Amino acid sequence: MDVAARPVPVGLLVRALATSPPTWTAPAAVVNPVIPAELLGRRLRALVRRGAVAVVLVWRGLPEDVAAGQWLPFTLPDLPVPVVRVAGEHADALADGDAHVTVTATPTGPARGESVWCVVEGTGTSDETVLVTTHTDGPNPLEENGPVALVGLARALVADRPRRTHVLVAATGHLRMPQLPHRGQCTATWLAEHRSWWDGAAGHRRAVAGVVVEHVGALDDDGAPEVELVHTTTAPLAALTATAFAARARPHRALLAAPRSLVHLGEGEPLHEHRIPAVASLAVPRRLLQLAAPDDPRWRGRVDVALAEDQVAAVERVLRAVDATPTGALGTVRRHRPWERVRDAARLLRWVRGA
């Protein structure tokens, strides 16, 4: 079955608000294997129901070195049949031939992961918190490096304590979300298990904002900074994020945007679902879910430490600005209206059908 990695209009994913630097023009579309892979679920389940004993997925639009080792799709439950992915050029070369392979697997599960989190108590108000989140469990040094950013932010907050209490969370299970007990990104499970830190119920603290940081220091294959997608879910947060990013010292390419009604990419989704005002930053390069062998030297050229430090510094400025802003001035997360969901679903369907 062919899987086309064709350009996805950015407007399907987000509503663009601004760029950083302002002189940079964001692309109208992106090519990324995550999106077509995540849309495969219904088709794969239908094949299994019709009696398929194995599935060969043929990537179209991805070079071999990008198609290899992609850990996709990662939001779908396991299938009861083996699935193999090949680059399109290989499929074309072997289309009329026969091949036999035996794969022996030894079950090792179920495995259990634990989220790592800590609290930096504030110097002022005791009933308000700011959530600072990321995920663990990535297949390579880029997808996995959010906790490194979190450690840097924790050190900065301890050295100069904020007014509000900050809860820093590296949530487990990001690449095994269907096996988690709560629907959505893996931060949703941490939130469900630690409501006293954010839901504002009697005797509980209330999260007035959240900041999410993932995939820092990403470089494209040509060495240019990868596009950073920065979700902002209220107008005041969009404004203070633009100010924080304006002070960045390294060349970068960031798109500040509001999420569409059907999708919120990354671990900012659970905060949005719980209507916690948030800024959620992540890069989504083509190799984001590619499995990296230990000490693979090629990955050293795909993560720029200086760029990562610059991104983390920008996130810290966002945190400081949020901490200095009165709660009522942080804005309110607006629920998407039914007509917006219908509109966005129609747009997505037209794209899927190739219109």
mmCIF file of C-alpha atoms in Angstrom:
data_model
loop_
_atom_site.group_PDB
_atom_site.id
_atom_site.type_symbol
_atom_site.label_atom_id
_atom_site.label_comp_id
_atom_site.label_asym_id
_atom_site.label_seq_id
_atom_site.Cartn_x
_atom_site.Cartn_y
_atom_site.Cartn_z
ATOM 1 C CA MET A 1 0.000 0.000 0.000
ATOM 2 C CA ASP A 2 1.407 3.376 -1.021
ATOM 3 C CA VAL A 3 1.785 6.102 1.608
ATOM 4 C CA ALA A 4 2.312 9.509 0.044
ATOM 5 C CA ALA A 5 4.408 11.979 2.026
ATOM 6 C CA ARG A 6 3.061 14.955 0.122
ATOM 7 C CA PRO A 7 3.037 18.612 1.173
ATOM 8 C CA VAL A 8 0.585 19.432 3.964
ATOM 9 C CA PRO A 9 -0.724 23.017 3.991
ATOM 10 C CA VAL A 10 0.383 24.664 7.224
ATOM 11 C CA GLY A 11 -3.072 26.221 7.463
ATOM 12 C CA LEU A 12 -4.569 22.750 7.994
ATOM 13 C CA LEU A 13 -2.549 22.375 11.188
ATOM 14 C CA VAL A 14 -2.491 25.856 12.713
ATOM 15 C CA ARG A 15 -3.686 29.424 12.298
ATOM 16 C CA ALA A 16 -0.560 31.497 11.734
ATOM 17 C CA LEU A 17 -0.172 34.573 13.953
ATOM 18 C CA ALA A 18 3.396 35.836 13.518
ATOM 19 C CA THR A 19 6.919 34.766 12.646
ATOM 20 C CA SER A 20 10.232 35.139 14.426
ATOM 21 C CA PRO A 21 12.207 36.870 13.130
ATOM 22 C CA PRO A 22 9.450 39.014 11.579
ATOM 23 C CA THR A 23 11.393 39.200 8.298
ATOM 24 C CA TRP A 24 11.172 35.423 7.832
ATOM 25 C CA THR A 25 8.280 34.073 5.767
ATOM 26 C CA ALA A 26 6.867 30.766 6.944
ATOM 27 C CA PRO A 27 6.382 28.019 4.344
ATOM 28 C CA ALA A 28 2.902 27.498 2.960
ATOM 29 C CA ALA A 29 3.259 23.713 3.263
ATOM 30 C CA VAL A 30 5.504 21.119 4.901
ATOM 31 C CA VAL A 31 6.445 17.543 4.027
ATOM 32 C CA ASN A 32 6.551 15.267 7.048
ATOM 33 C CA PRO A 33 5.911 11.516 7.356
ATOM 34 C CA VAL A 34 4.160 11.863 10.726
ATOM 35 C CA ILE A 35 0.912 13.178 9.264
ATOM 36 C CA PRO A 36 0.243 10.594 6.514
ATOM 37 C CA ALA A 37 1.353 7.819 8.880
ATOM 38 C CA GLU A 38 -1.120 8.895 11.546
ATOM 39 C CA LEU A 39 -3.942 8.868 8.983
ATOM 40 C CA LEU A 40 -3.326 5.183 8.195
ATOM 41 C CA GLY A 41 -5.204 3.704 11.130
ATOM 42 C CA ARG A 42 -8.572 3.072 9.496
ATOM 43 C CA ARG A 43 -7.021 1.695 6.300
ATOM 44 C CA LEU A 44 -4.739 -0.701 8.192
ATOM 45 C CA ARG A 45 -7.544 -2.016 10.391
ATOM 46 C CA ALA A 46 -9.696 -2.544 7.291
ATOM 47 C CA LEU A 47 -6.920 -4.604 5.675
ATOM 48 C CA VAL A 48 -6.662 -6.801 8.764
ATOM 49 C CA ARG A 49 -10.433 -7.332 8.834
ATOM 50 C CA ARG A 50 -10.304 -8.434 5.200
ATOM 51 C CA GLY A 51 -7.750 -11.115 6.057
ATOM 52 C CA ALA A 52 -4.348 -9.516 5.473
ATOM 53 C CA VAL A 53 -1.563 -11.500 7.142
ATOM 54 C CA ALA A 54 1.078 -8.793 6.615
ATOM 55 C CA VAL A 55 1.260 -5.275 5.219
ATOM 56 C CA VAL A 56 4.007 -3.640 3.170
ATOM 57 C CA LEU A 57 3.787 0.154 3.249
ATOM 58 C CA VAL A 58 5.573 1.953 0.430
ATOM 59 C CA TRP A 59 6.747 5.494 1.173
ATOM 60 C CA ARG A 60 6.275 7.876 -1.728
ATOM 61 C CA GLY A 61 7.925 11.273 -1.591
ATOM 62 C CA LEU A 62 10.619 10.380 0.958
ATOM 63 C CA PRO A 63 14.240 9.524 0.124
ATOM 64 C CA GLU A 64 15.508 6.195 1.375
ATOM 65 C CA ASP A 65 17.694 7.628 4.143
ATOM 66 C CA VAL A 66 14.705 9.523 5.580
ATOM 67 C CA ALA A 67 12.204 6.678 5.196
ATOM 68 C CA ALA A 68 14.429 4.178 7.028
ATOM 69 C CA GLY A 69 13.742 3.539 10.699
ATOM 70 C CA GLN A 70 10.715 5.806 11.111
ATOM 71 C CA TRP A 71 8.902 4.952 14.367
ATOM 72 C CA LEU A 72 5.466 5.502 12.836
ATOM 73 C CA PRO A 73 2.594 5.572 13.390
ATOM 74 C CA PHE A 74 3.021 5.939 17.150
ATOM 75 C CA THR A 75 -0.495 6.969 18.179
ATOM 76 C CA LEU A 76 -2.216 3.816 16.884
ATOM 77 C CA PRO A 77 -2.705 0.540 18.777
ATOM 78 C CA ASP A 78 -0.558 -2.418 17.788
ATOM 79 C CA LEU A 79 -1.828 -4.495 14.868
ATOM 80 C CA PRO A 80 -2.050 -8.300 15.040
ATOM 81 C CA VAL A 81 -0.012 -8.607 11.822
ATOM 82 C CA PRO A 82 3.539 -7.516 10.926
ATOM 83 C CA VAL A 83 3.967 -4.268 9.011
ATOM 84 C CA VAL A 84 7.054 -3.452 6.931
ATOM 85 C CA ARG A 85 7.887 -0.069 5.416
ATOM 86 C CA VAL A 86 10.062 0.408 2.356
ATOM 87 C CA ALA A 87 11.168 3.396 0.329
ATOM 88 C CA GLY A 88 9.338 3.806 -2.961
ATOM 89 C CA GLU A 89 12.462 3.319 -5.064
ATOM 90 C CA HIS A 90 13.023 -0.114 -3.512
ATOM 91 C CA ALA A 91 9.421 -1.133 -4.006
ATOM 92 C CA ASP A 92 9.615 -0.217 -7.676
ATOM 93 C CA ALA A 93 12.798 -2.240 -8.132
ATOM 94 C CA LEU A 94 11.373 -5.325 -6.423
ATOM 95 C CA ALA A 95 7.770 -5.090 -7.604
ATOM 96 C CA ASP A 96 7.935 -8.171 -9.849
ATOM 97 C CA GLY A 97 10.118 -10.286 -7.595
ATOM 98 C CA ASP A 98 9.633 -12.604 -4.628
ATOM 99 C CA ALA A 99 11.256 -12.275 -1.233
ATOM 100 C CA HIS A 100 11.037 -14.293 1.941
ATOM 101 C CA VAL A 101 11.993 -13.184 5.420
ATOM 102 C CA THR A 102 11.604 -14.743 8.844
ATOM 103 C CA VAL A 103 11.376 -12.442 11.830
ATOM 104 C CA THR A 104 11.615 -13.908 15.306
ATOM 105 C CA ALA A 105 10.385 -11.746 18.175
ATOM 106 C CA THR A 106 10.722 -12.380 21.882
ATOM 107 C CA PRO A 107 8.024 -10.693 23.997
ATOM 108 C CA THR A 108 9.540 -8.488 26.688
ATOM 109 C CA GLY A 109 6.541 -6.544 28.020
ATOM 110 C CA PRO A 110 4.581 -5.140 29.424
ATOM 111 C CA ALA A 111 7.064 -2.453 30.404
ATOM 112 C CA ARG A 112 6.342 0.328 32.848
ATOM 113 C CA GLY A 113 7.674 3.861 32.650
ATOM 114 C CA GLU A 114 7.564 6.577 35.256
ATOM 115 C CA SER A 115 7.232 10.288 34.682
ATOM 116 C CA VAL A 116 9.921 12.455 36.259
ATOM 117 C CA TRP A 117 8.731 15.679 37.839
ATOM 118 C CA CYS A 118 9.704 18.246 40.425
ATOM 119 C CA VAL A 119 8.363 21.395 42.060
ATOM 120 C CA VAL A 120 10.025 24.784 42.444
ATOM 121 C CA GLU A 121 8.029 26.543 45.135
ATOM 122 C CA GLY A 122 7.291 30.182 44.453
ATOM 123 C CA THR A 123 8.072 33.121 46.691
ATOM 124 C CA GLY A 124 4.616 34.680 46.499
ATOM 125 C CA THR A 125 1.171 33.250 45.882
ATOM 126 C CA SER A 126 0.753 29.726 47.213
ATOM 127 C CA ASP A 127 -2.368 28.600 45.360
ATOM 128 C CA GLU A 128 -1.294 29.196 41.743
ATOM 129 C CA THR A 129 1.036 27.092 39.624
ATOM 130 C CA VAL A 130 2.676 27.226 36.223
ATOM 131 C CA LEU A 131 3.154 23.858 34.500
ATOM 132 C CA VAL A 132 6.371 23.336 32.516
ATOM 133 C CA THR A 133 6.139 20.101 30.571
ATOM 134 C CA THR A 134 7.841 17.865 28.028
ATOM 135 C CA HIS A 135 8.051 14.129 27.298
ATOM 136 C CA THR A 136 10.625 11.332 27.493
ATOM 137 C CA ASP A 137 10.850 8.116 25.445
ATOM 138 C CA GLY A 138 12.087 9.395 22.095
ATOM 139 C CA PRO A 139 13.969 7.322 19.479
ATOM 140 C CA ASN A 140 16.793 9.802 18.843
ATOM 141 C CA PRO A 141 18.714 12.705 20.460
ATOM 142 C CA LEU A 142 16.363 15.320 19.009
ATOM 143 C CA GLU A 143 13.002 13.778 19.842
ATOM 144 C CA GLU A 144 14.278 12.840 23.302
ATOM 145 C CA ASN A 145 15.932 16.097 24.410
ATOM 146 C CA GLY A 146 13.023 17.910 26.040
ATOM 147 C CA PRO A 147 14.109 16.706 29.511
ATOM 148 C CA VAL A 148 17.539 18.293 28.936
ATOM 149 C CA ALA A 149 15.789 21.613 28.321
ATOM 150 C CA LEU A 150 13.683 21.012 31.424
ATOM 151 C CA VAL A 151 16.784 20.548 33.587
ATOM 152 C CA GLY A 152 18.173 23.855 32.320
ATOM 153 C CA LEU A 153 14.908 25.612 33.129
ATOM 154 C CA ALA A 154 14.774 24.012 36.584
ATOM 155 C CA ARG A 155 18.272 25.264 37.374
ATOM 156 C CA ALA A 156 17.343 28.785 36.270
ATOM 157 C CA LEU A 157 14.157 28.780 38.357
ATOM 158 C CA VAL A 158 15.953 27.528 41.468
ATOM 159 C CA ALA A 159 18.677 30.165 41.052
ATOM 160 C CA ASP A 160 16.111 32.964 40.753
ATOM 161 C CA ARG A 161 12.878 31.735 42.265
ATOM 162 C CA PRO A 162 9.643 32.782 40.579
ATOM 163 C CA ARG A 163 6.623 34.322 42.281
ATOM 164 C CA ARG A 164 4.356 31.400 41.391
ATOM 165 C CA THR A 165 5.134 27.744 42.079
ATOM 166 C CA HIS A 166 6.385 25.971 38.947
ATOM 167 C CA VAL A 167 5.771 22.252 38.387
ATOM 168 C CA LEU A 168 8.198 20.720 35.875
ATOM 169 C CA VAL A 169 7.114 17.434 34.284
ATOM 170 C CA ALA A 170 8.855 15.014 31.893
ATOM 171 C CA ALA A 171 5.956 12.691 31.082
ATOM 172 C CA THR A 172 6.535 9.077 30.122
ATOM 173 C CA GLY A 173 4.881 7.051 27.376
ATOM 174 C CA HIS A 174 4.976 9.512 24.491
ATOM 175 C CA LEU A 175 5.576 6.830 21.858
ATOM 176 C CA ARG A 176 3.172 4.323 23.421
ATOM 177 C CA MET A 177 0.153 6.575 23.876
ATOM 178 C CA PRO A 178 -2.473 3.909 23.029
ATOM 179 C CA GLN A 179 -1.227 1.876 26.009
ATOM 180 C CA LEU A 180 -1.648 4.764 28.461
ATOM 181 C CA PRO A 181 -4.750 4.855 30.683
ATOM 182 C CA HIS A 182 -5.892 8.304 29.527
ATOM 183 C CA ARG A 183 -6.666 9.469 25.997
ATOM 184 C CA GLY A 184 -4.395 11.956 24.284
ATOM 185 C CA GLN A 185 -0.769 12.910 24.689
ATOM 186 C CA CYS A 186 1.157 11.401 27.586
ATOM 187 C CA THR A 187 0.932 14.574 29.696
ATOM 188 C CA ALA A 188 -2.801 13.789 29.979
ATOM 189 C CA THR A 189 -1.982 10.774 32.145
ATOM 190 C CA TRP A 190 0.239 12.812 34.462
ATOM 191 C CA LEU A 191 -2.482 15.452 34.784
ATOM 192 C CA ALA A 192 -5.089 12.829 35.653
ATOM 193 C CA GLU A 193 -2.852 11.358 38.355
ATOM 194 C CA HIS A 194 -1.766 14.679 39.908
ATOM 195 C CA ARG A 195 -4.842 16.863 39.911
ATOM 196 C CA SER A 196 -3.906 18.587 43.175
ATOM 197 C CA TRP A 197 -1.233 20.579 41.337
ATOM 198 C CA TRP A 198 -3.461 22.142 38.719
ATOM 199 C CA ASP A 199 -7.258 21.664 38.754
ATOM 200 C CA GLY A 200 -8.171 24.315 41.347
ATOM 201 C CA ALA A 201 -10.602 22.088 43.263
ATOM 202 C CA ALA A 202 -11.026 22.540 47.006
ATOM 203 C CA GLY A 203 -7.618 22.208 48.634
ATOM 204 C CA HIS A 204 -5.887 21.983 45.255
ATOM 205 C CA ARG A 205 -3.681 24.479 43.476
ATOM 206 C CA ARG A 206 -4.716 25.996 40.159
ATOM 207 C CA ALA A 207 -2.536 26.105 37.059
ATOM 208 C CA VAL A 208 -2.837 29.579 35.554
ATOM 209 C CA ALA A 209 -0.567 28.812 32.592
ATOM 210 C CA GLY A 210 1.635 26.175 31.019
ATOM 211 C CA VAL A 211 4.766 26.148 28.893
ATOM 212 C CA VAL A 212 5.782 23.116 26.822
ATOM 213 C CA VAL A 213 9.224 22.604 25.295
ATOM 214 C CA GLU A 214 10.131 19.779 22.894
ATOM 215 C CA HIS A 215 12.772 18.964 20.266
ATOM 216 C CA VAL A 216 15.242 21.805 20.815
ATOM 217 C CA GLY A 217 18.213 22.605 18.592
ATOM 218 C CA ALA A 218 16.825 20.939 15.466
ATOM 219 C CA LEU A 219 18.682 21.447 12.194
ATOM 220 C CA ASP A 220 17.429 20.606 8.721
ATOM 221 C CA ASP A 221 19.566 18.368 6.505
ATOM 222 C CA ASP A 222 21.004 21.483 4.848
ATOM 223 C CA GLY A 223 22.210 22.809 8.224
ATOM 224 C CA ALA A 224 19.551 25.523 8.503
ATOM 225 C CA PRO A 225 17.528 25.844 11.724
ATOM 226 C CA GLU A 226 14.431 23.668 11.523
ATOM 227 C CA VAL A 227 11.091 25.463 11.715
ATOM 228 C CA GLU A 228 9.842 25.774 15.296
ATOM 229 C CA LEU A 229 6.070 25.542 15.638
ATOM 230 C CA VAL A 230 5.018 27.592 18.672
ATOM 231 C CA HIS A 231 1.393 27.148 19.723
ATOM 232 C CA THR A 232 -0.065 30.007 21.762
ATOM 233 C CA THR A 233 -3.615 29.545 23.017
ATOM 234 C CA THR A 234 -4.481 33.084 24.157
ATOM 235 C CA ALA A 235 -3.782 36.508 22.670
ATOM 236 C CA PRO A 236 -1.808 37.790 25.707
ATOM 237 C CA LEU A 237 0.455 34.729 25.605
ATOM 238 C CA ALA A 238 1.007 35.219 21.882
ATOM 239 C CA ALA A 239 2.097 38.805 22.520
ATOM 240 C CA LEU A 240 4.532 38.024 25.337
ATOM 241 C CA THR A 241 5.961 35.086 23.375
ATOM 242 C CA ALA A 242 6.650 37.345 20.399
ATOM 243 C CA THR A 243 8.487 39.734 22.725
ATOM 244 C CA ALA A 244 10.512 36.915 24.296
ATOM 245 C CA PHE A 245 11.481 35.515 20.901
ATOM 246 C CA ALA A 246 12.480 38.957 19.582
ATOM 247 C CA ALA A 247 15.456 38.864 21.964
ATOM 248 C CA ARG A 248 16.877 35.624 20.566
ATOM 249 C CA ALA A 249 20.569 35.714 19.734
ATOM 250 C CA ARG A 250 20.866 32.824 17.262
ATOM 251 C CA PRO A 251 19.464 32.516 13.724
ATOM 252 C CA HIS A 252 16.136 30.729 13.969
ATOM 253 C CA ARG A 253 12.818 30.198 12.196
ATOM 254 C CA ALA A 254 9.736 30.157 14.400
ATOM 255 C CA LEU A 255 6.060 30.258 13.498
ATOM 256 C CA LEU A 256 3.800 31.527 16.278
ATOM 257 C CA ALA A 257 0.350 30.078 15.760
ATOM 258 C CA ALA A 258 -2.970 29.079 17.292
ATOM 259 C CA PRO A 259 -4.097 25.434 17.098
ATOM 260 C CA ARG A 260 -6.872 24.361 14.756
ATOM 261 C CA SER A 261 -9.936 22.547 16.068
ATOM 262 C CA LEU A 262 -8.968 19.009 14.978
ATOM 263 C CA VAL A 263 -5.355 18.797 16.079
ATOM 264 C CA HIS A 264 -2.894 20.311 18.514
ATOM 265 C CA LEU A 265 0.530 18.886 17.729
ATOM 266 C CA GLY A 266 2.680 17.858 20.665
ATOM 267 C CA GLU A 267 2.348 17.765 24.426
ATOM 268 C CA GLY A 268 0.554 21.110 24.602
ATOM 269 C CA GLU A 269 -2.661 19.322 23.637
ATOM 270 C CA PRO A 270 -3.685 18.202 27.171
ATOM 271 C CA LEU A 271 -3.217 21.727 28.530
ATOM 272 C CA HIS A 272 -5.414 23.045 25.731
ATOM 273 C CA GLU A 273 -8.046 20.390 26.434
ATOM 274 C CA HIS A 274 -8.143 21.472 30.088
ATOM 275 C CA ARG A 275 -8.254 25.146 29.028
ATOM 276 C CA ILE A 276 -4.965 26.015 30.690
ATOM 277 C CA PRO A 277 -3.450 28.974 28.774
ATOM 278 C CA ALA A 278 -0.219 27.715 27.263
ATOM 279 C CA VAL A 279 2.763 28.258 25.011
ATOM 280 C CA ALA A 280 3.918 25.002 23.408
ATOM 281 C CA SER A 281 7.037 24.918 21.243
ATOM 282 C CA LEU A 282 8.274 22.037 19.108
ATOM 283 C CA ALA A 283 10.160 21.419 15.899
ATOM 284 C CA VAL A 284 8.822 18.731 13.562
ATOM 285 C CA PRO A 285 11.589 17.790 11.087
ATOM 286 C CA ARG A 286 11.205 14.860 8.706
ATOM 287 C CA ARG A 287 13.601 12.780 10.823
ATOM 288 C CA LEU A 288 11.842 13.477 14.130
ATOM 289 C CA LEU A 289 10.687 9.871 14.615
ATOM 290 C CA GLN A 290 13.682 8.178 12.988
ATOM 291 C CA LEU A 291 15.412 5.564 15.116
ATOM 292 C CA ALA A 292 19.016 6.511 15.936
ATOM 293 C CA ALA A 293 21.632 3.892 16.714
ATOM 294 C CA PRO A 294 23.699 4.574 19.849
ATOM 295 C CA ASP A 295 26.525 7.027 19.140
ATOM 296 C CA ASP A 296 25.468 7.523 15.516
ATOM 297 C CA PRO A 297 27.729 10.467 14.540
ATOM 298 C CA ARG A 298 25.232 11.776 11.977
ATOM 299 C CA TRP A 299 22.908 12.934 14.725
ATOM 300 C CA ARG A 300 25.560 15.267 16.112
ATOM 301 C CA GLY A 301 25.063 17.343 12.989
ATOM 302 C CA ARG A 302 21.286 17.370 13.393
ATOM 303 C CA VAL A 303 21.151 18.959 16.842
ATOM 304 C CA ASP A 304 22.814 22.344 17.366
ATOM 305 C CA VAL A 305 23.711 22.882 21.029
ATOM 306 C CA ALA A 306 23.983 26.666 20.674
ATOM 307 C CA LEU A 307 20.563 26.816 19.017
ATOM 308 C CA ALA A 308 19.124 24.611 21.763
ATOM 309 C CA GLU A 309 20.526 26.921 24.437
ATOM 310 C CA ASP A 310 19.034 29.908 22.620
ATOM 311 C CA GLN A 311 15.627 28.216 22.494
ATOM 312 C CA VAL A 312 15.725 27.342 26.180
ATOM 313 C CA ALA A 313 16.695 30.921 27.021
ATOM 314 C CA ALA A 314 13.682 32.140 25.026
ATOM 315 C CA VAL A 315 11.424 29.718 26.891
ATOM 316 C CA GLU A 316 12.800 31.006 30.197
ATOM 317 C CA ARG A 317 11.938 34.559 29.125
ATOM 318 C CA VAL A 318 8.413 33.362 28.381
ATOM 319 C CA LEU A 319 8.210 31.827 31.854
ATOM 320 C CA ARG A 320 9.447 35.017 33.517
ATOM 321 C CA ALA A 321 6.944 37.102 31.562
ATOM 322 C CA VAL A 322 4.104 34.746 32.477
ATOM 323 C CA ASP A 323 5.135 34.862 36.127
ATOM 324 C CA ALA A 324 5.063 38.672 36.091
ATOM 325 C CA THR A 325 1.604 38.818 34.483
ATOM 326 C CA PRO A 326 -1.529 38.970 36.671
ATOM 327 C CA THR A 327 -3.717 35.904 36.314
ATOM 328 C CA GLY A 328 -6.601 37.805 34.764
ATOM 329 C CA ALA A 329 -4.317 39.200 32.066
ATOM 330 C CA LEU A 330 -3.105 35.796 30.806
ATOM 331 C CA GLY A 331 -6.231 35.325 28.724
ATOM 332 C CA THR A 332 -8.846 32.591 28.465
ATOM 333 C CA VAL A 333 -8.594 29.533 26.246
ATOM 334 C CA ARG A 334 -11.515 29.594 23.832
ATOM 335 C CA ARG A 335 -13.253 26.357 22.969
ATOM 336 C CA HIS A 336 -13.547 25.688 19.274
ATOM 337 C CA ARG A 337 -17.087 26.023 17.985
ATOM 338 C CA PRO A 338 -18.886 23.174 16.173
ATOM 339 C CA TRP A 339 -18.818 25.043 12.862
ATOM 340 C CA GLU A 340 -15.028 25.362 13.150
ATOM 341 C CA ARG A 341 -14.705 21.600 13.544
ATOM 342 C CA VAL A 342 -16.911 21.037 10.507
ATOM 343 C CA ARG A 343 -14.872 23.517 8.468
ATOM 344 C CA ASP A 344 -11.534 22.028 9.507
ATOM 345 C CA ALA A 345 -12.755 18.472 8.908
ATOM 346 C CA ALA A 346 -13.903 19.420 5.403
ATOM 347 C CA ARG A 347 -10.536 21.007 4.645
ATOM 348 C CA LEU A 348 -8.688 17.930 5.892
ATOM 349 C CA LEU A 349 -10.909 15.602 3.880
ATOM 350 C CA ARG A 350 -10.275 17.596 0.701
ATOM 351 C CA TRP A 351 -6.530 17.329 1.296
ATOM 352 C CA VAL A 352 -6.707 13.583 2.003
ATOM 353 C CA ARG A 353 -8.625 13.067 -1.220
ATOM 354 C CA GLY A 354 -6.063 15.089 -3.108
ATOM 355 C CA ALA A 355 -8.299 18.012 -4.006
#
